[in-house]
């Protein structure tokens, strides 16, 4: 009797729709565009490296909130995970998956906006790069919210979707601040440099609060905090060892890095303790 009951209550597998194949192809196309833009962005295919664009405004020593150049190696991790996601979501087993239907197109949008930022940096103006990265941040925040609302089933879903989107979100949240600071620095009068320390520390404090907010909204997911902490750590290293130097900003950035990394850990520990009670 239990066997028959189980057979009656087991949900049938989801049916493939014509749009599912289109989504898979769309994700692959979007990630491919992102990779081509990245190749141009590192100076290949006739492009110039990002640090040389916009009159050097995007270089690691262009503003008080610019991370040291080593920080940008995180893009390699994000790109590898995005490619892995594009390949994994293209498998027949993922074609009709409800979570892929929910997240796939949004992840494709983030890949396109990622590539468009590099195109904007190469061929347009600094204010336009700020606009594109703000749109990318908004798209990543929405995608992350959707992923939290529909929790992953298994390790592969968590790795290829939640960790990929989380790292992307955390880094872009920090990069948006650096990009905006680069633009504001390029148009600010030299006298504004006298207020650099308190203004930068205030901005870093806001970044730490945003990191705590993401940790709360993400129910303790660690990936965004790790990416933000990575960027903040390298802002500290940049201000400690390179121009423009500022010990107060460096120390503030390192404190903020600890906050954004510890916040999801504490939230997860509290949730675990409540569930045990």
GROMACS .gro file of N, CA, C and O in nm, residues 18 33 41 43 64 73 78 88 93 154 158 160 191 194 204 277:
model
   64
   18UNK      N    1   0.961   2.496  -2.515
   18UNK     CA    2   1.049   2.552  -2.618
   18UNK      C    3   1.136   2.665  -2.564
   18UNK      O    4   1.252   2.681  -2.607
   33UNK      N    5   2.973   3.668  -2.461
   33UNK     CA    6   2.992   3.812  -2.481
   33UNK      C    7   3.075   3.870  -2.367
   33UNK      O    8   3.167   3.951  -2.391
   41UNK      N    9   3.918   4.391  -2.250
   41UNK     CA   10   3.945   4.472  -2.133
   41UNK      C   11   4.083   4.454  -2.075
   41UNK      O   12   4.133   4.544  -2.005
   43UNK      N   13   4.341   4.427  -2.264
   43UNK     CA   14   4.433   4.485  -2.360
   43UNK      C   15   4.455   4.403  -2.485
   43UNK      O   16   4.531   4.444  -2.574
   64UNK      N   17   4.115   5.748  -0.339
   64UNK     CA   18   4.135   5.694  -0.205
   64UNK      C   19   4.058   5.563  -0.182
   64UNK      O   20   4.086   5.492  -0.087
   73UNK      N   21   4.219   4.026  -0.929
   73UNK     CA   22   4.232   3.884  -0.963
   73UNK      C   23   4.105   3.807  -0.931
   73UNK      O   24   4.085   3.695  -0.983
   78UNK      N   25   3.544   3.470  -1.066
   78UNK     CA   26   3.406   3.495  -1.108
   78UNK      C   27   3.384   3.446  -1.250
   78UNK      O   28   3.282   3.382  -1.281
   88UNK      N   29   2.701   2.406  -1.709
   88UNK     CA   30   2.614   2.320  -1.628
   88UNK      C   31   2.467   2.342  -1.659
   88UNK      O   32   2.391   2.246  -1.674
   93UNK      N   33   1.962   1.782  -1.818
   93UNK     CA   34   1.897   1.767  -1.687
   93UNK      C   35   1.854   1.900  -1.627
   93UNK      O   36   1.769   1.904  -1.538
  154UNK      N   37   2.089   2.086  -0.326
  154UNK     CA   38   2.214   2.015  -0.348
  154UNK      C   39   2.334   2.109  -0.365
  154UNK      O   40   2.321   2.230  -0.382
  158UNK      N   41   2.402   2.507  -0.534
  158UNK     CA   42   2.459   2.610  -0.447
  158UNK      C   43   2.587   2.667  -0.507
  158UNK      O   44   2.609   2.789  -0.506
  160UNK      N   45   2.705   2.651  -0.841
  160UNK     CA   46   2.697   2.713  -0.974
  160UNK      C   47   2.603   2.834  -0.979
  160UNK      O   48   2.618   2.918  -1.068
  191UNK      N   49   4.114   7.093  -0.376
  191UNK     CA   50   4.095   7.125  -0.235
  191UNK      C   51   4.013   7.018  -0.162
  191UNK      O   52   4.021   7.007  -0.039
  194UNK      N   53   4.155   6.755   0.105
  194UNK     CA   54   4.170   6.779   0.249
  194UNK      C   55   4.066   6.703   0.330
  194UNK      O   56   4.089   6.674   0.448
  204UNK      N   57   3.322   5.396   0.360
  204UNK     CA   58   3.357   5.259   0.399
  204UNK      C   59   3.261   5.207   0.507
  204UNK      O   60   3.222   5.089   0.507
  277UNK      N   61   1.745   2.507   1.942
  277UNK     CA   62   1.673   2.532   2.068
  277UNK      C   63   1.537   2.465   2.068
  277UNK      O   64   1.471   2.452   1.967
   0.00000   0.00000   0.00000
